[in-house]
PDB file of C-alpha atoms and ligand atoms in Angstrom:
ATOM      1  CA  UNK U   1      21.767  91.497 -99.063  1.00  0.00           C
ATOM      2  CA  UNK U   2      25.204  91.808 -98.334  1.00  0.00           C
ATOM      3  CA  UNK U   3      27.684  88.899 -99.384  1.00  0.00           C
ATOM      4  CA  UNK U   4      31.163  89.374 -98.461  1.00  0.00           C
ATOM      5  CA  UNK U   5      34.382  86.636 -97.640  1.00  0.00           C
ATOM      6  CA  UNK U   6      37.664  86.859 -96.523  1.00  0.00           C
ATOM      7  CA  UNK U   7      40.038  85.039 -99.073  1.00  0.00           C
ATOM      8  CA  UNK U   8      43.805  84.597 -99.583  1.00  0.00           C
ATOM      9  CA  UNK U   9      44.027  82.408-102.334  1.00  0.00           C
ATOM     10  CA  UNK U  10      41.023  83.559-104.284  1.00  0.00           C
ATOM     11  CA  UNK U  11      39.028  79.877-104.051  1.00  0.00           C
ATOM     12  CA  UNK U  12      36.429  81.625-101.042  1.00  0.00           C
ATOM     13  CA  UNK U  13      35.992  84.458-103.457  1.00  0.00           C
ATOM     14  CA  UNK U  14      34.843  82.711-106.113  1.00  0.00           C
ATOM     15  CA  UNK U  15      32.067  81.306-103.532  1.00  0.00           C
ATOM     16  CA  UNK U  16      30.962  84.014-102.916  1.00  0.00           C
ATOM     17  CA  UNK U  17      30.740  85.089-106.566  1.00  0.00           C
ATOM     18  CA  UNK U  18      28.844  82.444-107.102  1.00  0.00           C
ATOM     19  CA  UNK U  19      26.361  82.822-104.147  1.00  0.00           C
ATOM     20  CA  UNK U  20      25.733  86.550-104.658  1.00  0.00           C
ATOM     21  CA  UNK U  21      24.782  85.659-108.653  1.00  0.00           C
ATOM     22  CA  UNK U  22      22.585  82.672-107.281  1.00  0.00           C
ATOM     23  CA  UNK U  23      20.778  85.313-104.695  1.00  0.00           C
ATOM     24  CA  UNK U  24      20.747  87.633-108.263  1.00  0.00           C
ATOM     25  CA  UNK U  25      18.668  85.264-110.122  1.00  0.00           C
ATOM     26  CA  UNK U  26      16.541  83.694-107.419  1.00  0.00           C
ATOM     27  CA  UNK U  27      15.915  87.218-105.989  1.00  0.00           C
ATOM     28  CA  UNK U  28      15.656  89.775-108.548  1.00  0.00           C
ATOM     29  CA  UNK U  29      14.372  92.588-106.644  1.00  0.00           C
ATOM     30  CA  UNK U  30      16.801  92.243-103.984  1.00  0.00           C
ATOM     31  CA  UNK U  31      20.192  94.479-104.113  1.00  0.00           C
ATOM     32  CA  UNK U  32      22.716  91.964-103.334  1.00  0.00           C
ATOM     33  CA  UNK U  33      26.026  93.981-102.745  1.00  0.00           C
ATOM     34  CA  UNK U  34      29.802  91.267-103.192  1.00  0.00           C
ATOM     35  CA  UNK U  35      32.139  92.587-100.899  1.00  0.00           C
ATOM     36  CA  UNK U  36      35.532  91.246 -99.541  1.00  0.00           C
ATOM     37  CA  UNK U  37      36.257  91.522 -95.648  1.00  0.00           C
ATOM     38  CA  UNK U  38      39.456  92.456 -96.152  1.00  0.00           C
ATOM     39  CA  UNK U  39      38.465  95.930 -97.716  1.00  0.00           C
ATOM     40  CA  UNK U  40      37.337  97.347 -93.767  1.00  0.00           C
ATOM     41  CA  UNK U  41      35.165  96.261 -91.015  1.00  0.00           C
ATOM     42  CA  UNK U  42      32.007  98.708 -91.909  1.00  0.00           C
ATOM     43  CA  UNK U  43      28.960  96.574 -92.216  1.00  0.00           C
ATOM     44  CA  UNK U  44      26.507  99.093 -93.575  1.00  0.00           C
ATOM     45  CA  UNK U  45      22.775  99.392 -94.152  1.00  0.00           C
ATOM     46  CA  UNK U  46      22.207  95.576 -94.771  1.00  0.00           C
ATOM     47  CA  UNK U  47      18.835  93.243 -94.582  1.00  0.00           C
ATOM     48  CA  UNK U  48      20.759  89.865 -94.751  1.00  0.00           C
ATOM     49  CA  UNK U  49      24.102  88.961 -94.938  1.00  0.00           C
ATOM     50  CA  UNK U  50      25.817  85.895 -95.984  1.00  0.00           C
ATOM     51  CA  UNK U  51      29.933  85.934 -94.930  1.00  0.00           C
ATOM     52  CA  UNK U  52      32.267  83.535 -95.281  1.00  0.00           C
ATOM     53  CA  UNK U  53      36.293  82.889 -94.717  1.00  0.00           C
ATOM     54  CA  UNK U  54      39.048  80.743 -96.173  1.00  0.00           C
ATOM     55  CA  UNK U  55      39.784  78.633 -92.990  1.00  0.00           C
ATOM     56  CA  UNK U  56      43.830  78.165 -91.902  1.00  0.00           C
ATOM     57  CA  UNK U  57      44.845  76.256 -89.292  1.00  0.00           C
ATOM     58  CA  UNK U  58      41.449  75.783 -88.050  1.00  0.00           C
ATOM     59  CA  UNK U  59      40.039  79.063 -87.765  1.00  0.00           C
ATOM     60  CA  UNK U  60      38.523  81.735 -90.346  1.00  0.00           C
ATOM     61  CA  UNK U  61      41.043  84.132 -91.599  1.00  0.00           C
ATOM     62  CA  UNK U  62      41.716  87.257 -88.761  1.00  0.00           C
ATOM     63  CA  UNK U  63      39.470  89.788 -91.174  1.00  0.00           C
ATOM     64  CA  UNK U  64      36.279  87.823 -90.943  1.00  0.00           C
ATOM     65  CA  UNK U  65      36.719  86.953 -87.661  1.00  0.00           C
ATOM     66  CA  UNK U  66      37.239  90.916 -87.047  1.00  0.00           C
ATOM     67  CA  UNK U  67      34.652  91.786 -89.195  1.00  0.00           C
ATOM     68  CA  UNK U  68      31.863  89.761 -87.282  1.00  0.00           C
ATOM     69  CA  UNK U  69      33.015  90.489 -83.587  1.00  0.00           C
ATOM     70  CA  UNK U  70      32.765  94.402 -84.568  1.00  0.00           C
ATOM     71  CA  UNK U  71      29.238  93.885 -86.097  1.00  0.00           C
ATOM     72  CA  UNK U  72      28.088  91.661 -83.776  1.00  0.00           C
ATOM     73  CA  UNK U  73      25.260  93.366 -82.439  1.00  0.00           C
ATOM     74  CA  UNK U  74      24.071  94.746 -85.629  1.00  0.00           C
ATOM     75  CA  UNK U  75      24.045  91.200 -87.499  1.00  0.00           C
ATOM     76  CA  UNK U  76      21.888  89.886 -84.553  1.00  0.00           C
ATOM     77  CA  UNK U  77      19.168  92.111 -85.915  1.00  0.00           C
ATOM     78  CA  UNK U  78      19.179  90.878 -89.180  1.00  0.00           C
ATOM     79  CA  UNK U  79      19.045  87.089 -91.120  1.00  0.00           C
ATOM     80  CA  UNK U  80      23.140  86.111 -91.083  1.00  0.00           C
ATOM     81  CA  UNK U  81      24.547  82.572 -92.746  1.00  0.00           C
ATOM     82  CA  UNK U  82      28.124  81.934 -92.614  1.00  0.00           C
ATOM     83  CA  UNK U  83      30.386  79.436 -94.701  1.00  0.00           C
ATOM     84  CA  UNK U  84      33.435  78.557 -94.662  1.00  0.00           C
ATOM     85  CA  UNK U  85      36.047  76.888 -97.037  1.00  0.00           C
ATOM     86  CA  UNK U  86      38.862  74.775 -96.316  1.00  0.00           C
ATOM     87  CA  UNK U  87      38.675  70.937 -96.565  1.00  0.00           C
ATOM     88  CA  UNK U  88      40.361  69.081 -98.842  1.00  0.00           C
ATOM     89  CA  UNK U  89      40.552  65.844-101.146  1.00  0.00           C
ATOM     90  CA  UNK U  90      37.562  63.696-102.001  1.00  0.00           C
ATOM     91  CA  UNK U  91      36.381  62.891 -99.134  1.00  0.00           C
ATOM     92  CA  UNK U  92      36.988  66.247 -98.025  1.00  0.00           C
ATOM     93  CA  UNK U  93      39.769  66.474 -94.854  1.00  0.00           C
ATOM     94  CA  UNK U  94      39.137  67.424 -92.114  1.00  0.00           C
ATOM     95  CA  UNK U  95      35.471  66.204 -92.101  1.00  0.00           C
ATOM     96  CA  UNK U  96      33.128  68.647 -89.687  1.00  0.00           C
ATOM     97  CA  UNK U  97      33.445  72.311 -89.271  1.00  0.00           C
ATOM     98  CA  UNK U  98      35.979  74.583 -88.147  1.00  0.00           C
ATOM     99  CA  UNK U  99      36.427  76.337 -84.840  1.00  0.00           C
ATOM    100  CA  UNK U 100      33.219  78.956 -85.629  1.00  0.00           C
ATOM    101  CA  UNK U 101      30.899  78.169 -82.777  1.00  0.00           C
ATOM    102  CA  UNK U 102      31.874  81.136 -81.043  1.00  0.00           C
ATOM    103  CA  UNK U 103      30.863  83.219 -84.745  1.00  0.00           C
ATOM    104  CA  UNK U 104      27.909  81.372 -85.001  1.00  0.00           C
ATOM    105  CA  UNK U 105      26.719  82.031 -81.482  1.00  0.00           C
ATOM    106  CA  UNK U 106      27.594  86.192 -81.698  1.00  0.00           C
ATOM    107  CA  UNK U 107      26.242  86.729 -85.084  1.00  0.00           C
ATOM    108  CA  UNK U 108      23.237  85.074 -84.540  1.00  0.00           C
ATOM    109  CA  UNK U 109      23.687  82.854 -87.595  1.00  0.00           C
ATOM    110  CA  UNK U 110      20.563  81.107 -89.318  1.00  0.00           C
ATOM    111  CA  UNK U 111      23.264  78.249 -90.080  1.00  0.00           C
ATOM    112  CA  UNK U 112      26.897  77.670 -91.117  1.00  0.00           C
ATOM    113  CA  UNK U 113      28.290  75.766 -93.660  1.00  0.00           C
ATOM    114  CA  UNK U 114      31.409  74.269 -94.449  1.00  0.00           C
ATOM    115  CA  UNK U 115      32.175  74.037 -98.549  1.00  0.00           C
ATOM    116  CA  UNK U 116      35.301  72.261 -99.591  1.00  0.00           C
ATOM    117  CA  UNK U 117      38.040  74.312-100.941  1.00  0.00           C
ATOM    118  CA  UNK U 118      40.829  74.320-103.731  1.00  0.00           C
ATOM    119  CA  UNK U 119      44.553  74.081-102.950  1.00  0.00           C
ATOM    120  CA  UNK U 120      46.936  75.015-105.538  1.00  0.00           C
ATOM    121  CA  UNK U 121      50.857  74.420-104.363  1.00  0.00           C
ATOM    122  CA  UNK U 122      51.695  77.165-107.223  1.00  0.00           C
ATOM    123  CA  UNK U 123      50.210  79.957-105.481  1.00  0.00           C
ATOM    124  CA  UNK U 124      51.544  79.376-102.043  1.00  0.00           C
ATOM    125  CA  UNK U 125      53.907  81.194 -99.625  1.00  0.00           C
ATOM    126  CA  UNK U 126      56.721  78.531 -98.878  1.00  0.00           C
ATOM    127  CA  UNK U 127      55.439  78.721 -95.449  1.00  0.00           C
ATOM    128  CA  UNK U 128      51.827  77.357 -96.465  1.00  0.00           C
ATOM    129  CA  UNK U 129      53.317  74.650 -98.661  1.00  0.00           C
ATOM    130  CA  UNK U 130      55.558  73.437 -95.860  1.00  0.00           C
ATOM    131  CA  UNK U 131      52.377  73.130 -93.884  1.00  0.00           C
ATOM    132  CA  UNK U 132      50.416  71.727 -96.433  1.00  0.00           C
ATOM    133  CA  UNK U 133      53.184  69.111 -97.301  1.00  0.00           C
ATOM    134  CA  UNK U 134      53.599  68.447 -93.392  1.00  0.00           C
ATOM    135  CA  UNK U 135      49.229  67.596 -93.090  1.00  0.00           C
ATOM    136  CA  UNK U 136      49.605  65.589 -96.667  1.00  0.00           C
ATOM    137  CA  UNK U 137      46.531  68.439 -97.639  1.00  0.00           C
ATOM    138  CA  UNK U 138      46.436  67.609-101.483  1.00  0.00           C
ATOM    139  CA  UNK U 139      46.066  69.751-104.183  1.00  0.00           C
ATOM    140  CA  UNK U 140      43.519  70.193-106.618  1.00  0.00           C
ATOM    141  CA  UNK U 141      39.967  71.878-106.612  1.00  0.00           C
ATOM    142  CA  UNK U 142      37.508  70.421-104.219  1.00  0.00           C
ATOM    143  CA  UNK U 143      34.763  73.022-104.460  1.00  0.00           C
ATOM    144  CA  UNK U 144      31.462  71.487-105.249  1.00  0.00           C
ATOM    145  CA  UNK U 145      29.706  73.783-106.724  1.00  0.00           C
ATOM    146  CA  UNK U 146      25.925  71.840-106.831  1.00  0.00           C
ATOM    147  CA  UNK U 147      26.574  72.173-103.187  1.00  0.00           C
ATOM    148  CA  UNK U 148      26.799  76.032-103.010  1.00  0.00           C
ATOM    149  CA  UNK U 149      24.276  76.970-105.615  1.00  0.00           C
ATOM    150  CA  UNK U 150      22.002  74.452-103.032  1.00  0.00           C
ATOM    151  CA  UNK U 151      22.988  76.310-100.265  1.00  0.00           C
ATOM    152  CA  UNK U 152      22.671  79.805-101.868  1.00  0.00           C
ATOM    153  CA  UNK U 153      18.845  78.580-103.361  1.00  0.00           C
ATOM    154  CA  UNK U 154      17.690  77.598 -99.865  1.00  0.00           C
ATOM    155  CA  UNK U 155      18.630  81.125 -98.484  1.00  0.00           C
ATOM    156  CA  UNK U 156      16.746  83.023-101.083  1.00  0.00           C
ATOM    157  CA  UNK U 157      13.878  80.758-100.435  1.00  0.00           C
ATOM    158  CA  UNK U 158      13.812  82.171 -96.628  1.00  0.00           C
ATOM    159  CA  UNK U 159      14.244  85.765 -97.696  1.00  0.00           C
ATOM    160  CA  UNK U 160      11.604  85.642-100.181  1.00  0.00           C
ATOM    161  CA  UNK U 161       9.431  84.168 -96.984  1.00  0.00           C
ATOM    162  CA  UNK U 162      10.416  86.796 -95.079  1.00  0.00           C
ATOM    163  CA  UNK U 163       9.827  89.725 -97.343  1.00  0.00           C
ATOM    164  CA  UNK U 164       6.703  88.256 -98.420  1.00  0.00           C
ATOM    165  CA  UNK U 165       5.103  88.181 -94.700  1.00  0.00           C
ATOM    166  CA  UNK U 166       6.627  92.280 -94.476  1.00  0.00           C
TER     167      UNK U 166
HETATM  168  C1  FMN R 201      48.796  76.431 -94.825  1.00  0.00           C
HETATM  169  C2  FMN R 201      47.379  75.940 -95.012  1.00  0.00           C
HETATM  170  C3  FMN R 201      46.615  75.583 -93.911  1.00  0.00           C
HETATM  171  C4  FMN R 201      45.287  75.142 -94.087  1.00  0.00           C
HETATM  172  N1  FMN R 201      44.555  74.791 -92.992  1.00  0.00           N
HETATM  173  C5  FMN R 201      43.290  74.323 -93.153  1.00  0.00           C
HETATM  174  C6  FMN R 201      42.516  73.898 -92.035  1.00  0.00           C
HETATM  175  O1  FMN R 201      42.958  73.941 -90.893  1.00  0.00           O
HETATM  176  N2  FMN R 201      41.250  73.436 -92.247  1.00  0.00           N
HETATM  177  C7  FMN R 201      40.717  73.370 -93.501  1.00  0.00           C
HETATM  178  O2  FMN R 201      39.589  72.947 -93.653  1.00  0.00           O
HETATM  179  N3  FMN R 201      41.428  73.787 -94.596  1.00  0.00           N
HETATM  180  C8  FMN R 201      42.687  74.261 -94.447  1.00  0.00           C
HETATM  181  N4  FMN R 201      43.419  74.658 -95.537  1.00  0.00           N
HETATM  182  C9  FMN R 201      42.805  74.617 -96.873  1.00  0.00           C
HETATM  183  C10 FMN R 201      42.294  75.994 -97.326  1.00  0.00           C
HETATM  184  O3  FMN R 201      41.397  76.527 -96.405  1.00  0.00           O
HETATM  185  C11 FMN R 201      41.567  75.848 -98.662  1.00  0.00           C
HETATM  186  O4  FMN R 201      42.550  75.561 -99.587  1.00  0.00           O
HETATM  187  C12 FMN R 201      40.746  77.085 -99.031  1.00  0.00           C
HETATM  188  O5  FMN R 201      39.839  76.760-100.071  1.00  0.00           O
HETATM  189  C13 FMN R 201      41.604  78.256 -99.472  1.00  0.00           C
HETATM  190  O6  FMN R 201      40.772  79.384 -99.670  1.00  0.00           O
HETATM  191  P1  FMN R 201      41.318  80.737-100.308  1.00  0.00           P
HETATM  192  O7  FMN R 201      41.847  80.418-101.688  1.00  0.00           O
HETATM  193  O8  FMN R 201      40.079  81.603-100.380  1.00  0.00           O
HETATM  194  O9  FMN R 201      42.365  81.307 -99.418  1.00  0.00           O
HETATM  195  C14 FMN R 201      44.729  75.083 -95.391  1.00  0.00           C
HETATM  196  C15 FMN R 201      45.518  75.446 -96.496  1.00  0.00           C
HETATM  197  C16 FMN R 201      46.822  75.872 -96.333  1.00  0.00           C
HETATM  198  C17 FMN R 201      47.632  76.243 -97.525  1.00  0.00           C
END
């Protein structure tokens, strides 16, 4: 089971750290392999795979996006989620999901999710803080992570159906 995100700030990573040990515990026979999407556009001999981008603007980050238009044929053969994290504050801005219908649609996608994310001004380009200071995004860490473990528990419940009907 491949689990692999495109991050820039490190918050998406960390999502995917934490699904990929979730899919560890729940499915202990499984090889679950962490990758980042940044590190090349091979998919590999994979099962399932659960990807996921930092969203900017609207839109995952260019290396995800890359990454599932090149293996887009390949990941319609196989069980695919995608997640994404960007919103912000509590309640999370901007409510709904990001511009990944397209994503969804080529990949095949069991479902998408969108997590909340973490902005922290002391990391930022000056570029992204102008933006963030122009949207009023606030700062802080949004991530709820009851939400992803949840999310991450309910996909190891359908591979474990799946590999137990093989
Ligand atoms: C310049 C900038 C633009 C952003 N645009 C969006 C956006 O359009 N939609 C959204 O949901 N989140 C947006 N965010 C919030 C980030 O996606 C969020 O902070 C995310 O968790 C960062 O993930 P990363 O640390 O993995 O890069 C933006 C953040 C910055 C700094």
């Amino acid at each position: 089971v491949l689990v692999a995100a495109s991050s820039k700030h490190g918050a998406t990573g960390e999502i995917a750290d934490v699904i990929a040990d979730e899919l560890r515990t729940r499915l202990p026979d499984a090889d679950v392999v962490r990758r980042d999407l940044d590190d090349g556009d091979t998919l590999g001999e994979v099962d399932a795979a659960v990807l996921g981008s930092a969203v900017y603007m609207g839109r995952w980050r260019k290396p995800a996006r890359r990454f599932v238009e090149l293996n887009s044929t390949r990941l319609r053969e196989v069980p695919v989620w995608l997640f994404s994290s960007g919103p912000l504050g509590d309640p999370p801005v901007p409510a709904g999901d990001p511009d990944v219908g397209a994503l969804v649609t080529i990949s095949g996608a069991v479902d998408h999710r969108t997590f909340a994310g973490r902005l922290d001004q002391a990391n930022l380009t000056r570029a992204e803080r102008l933006v963030a200071h122009t949207v009023g995004a606030p700062s802080g860490d949004f991530r709820g992570w009851a939400d992803v473990r949840d999310w991450a528990t309910a996909i190891a419940r359908v591979l474990s159906e799946i590999t137990a009907t093989v």
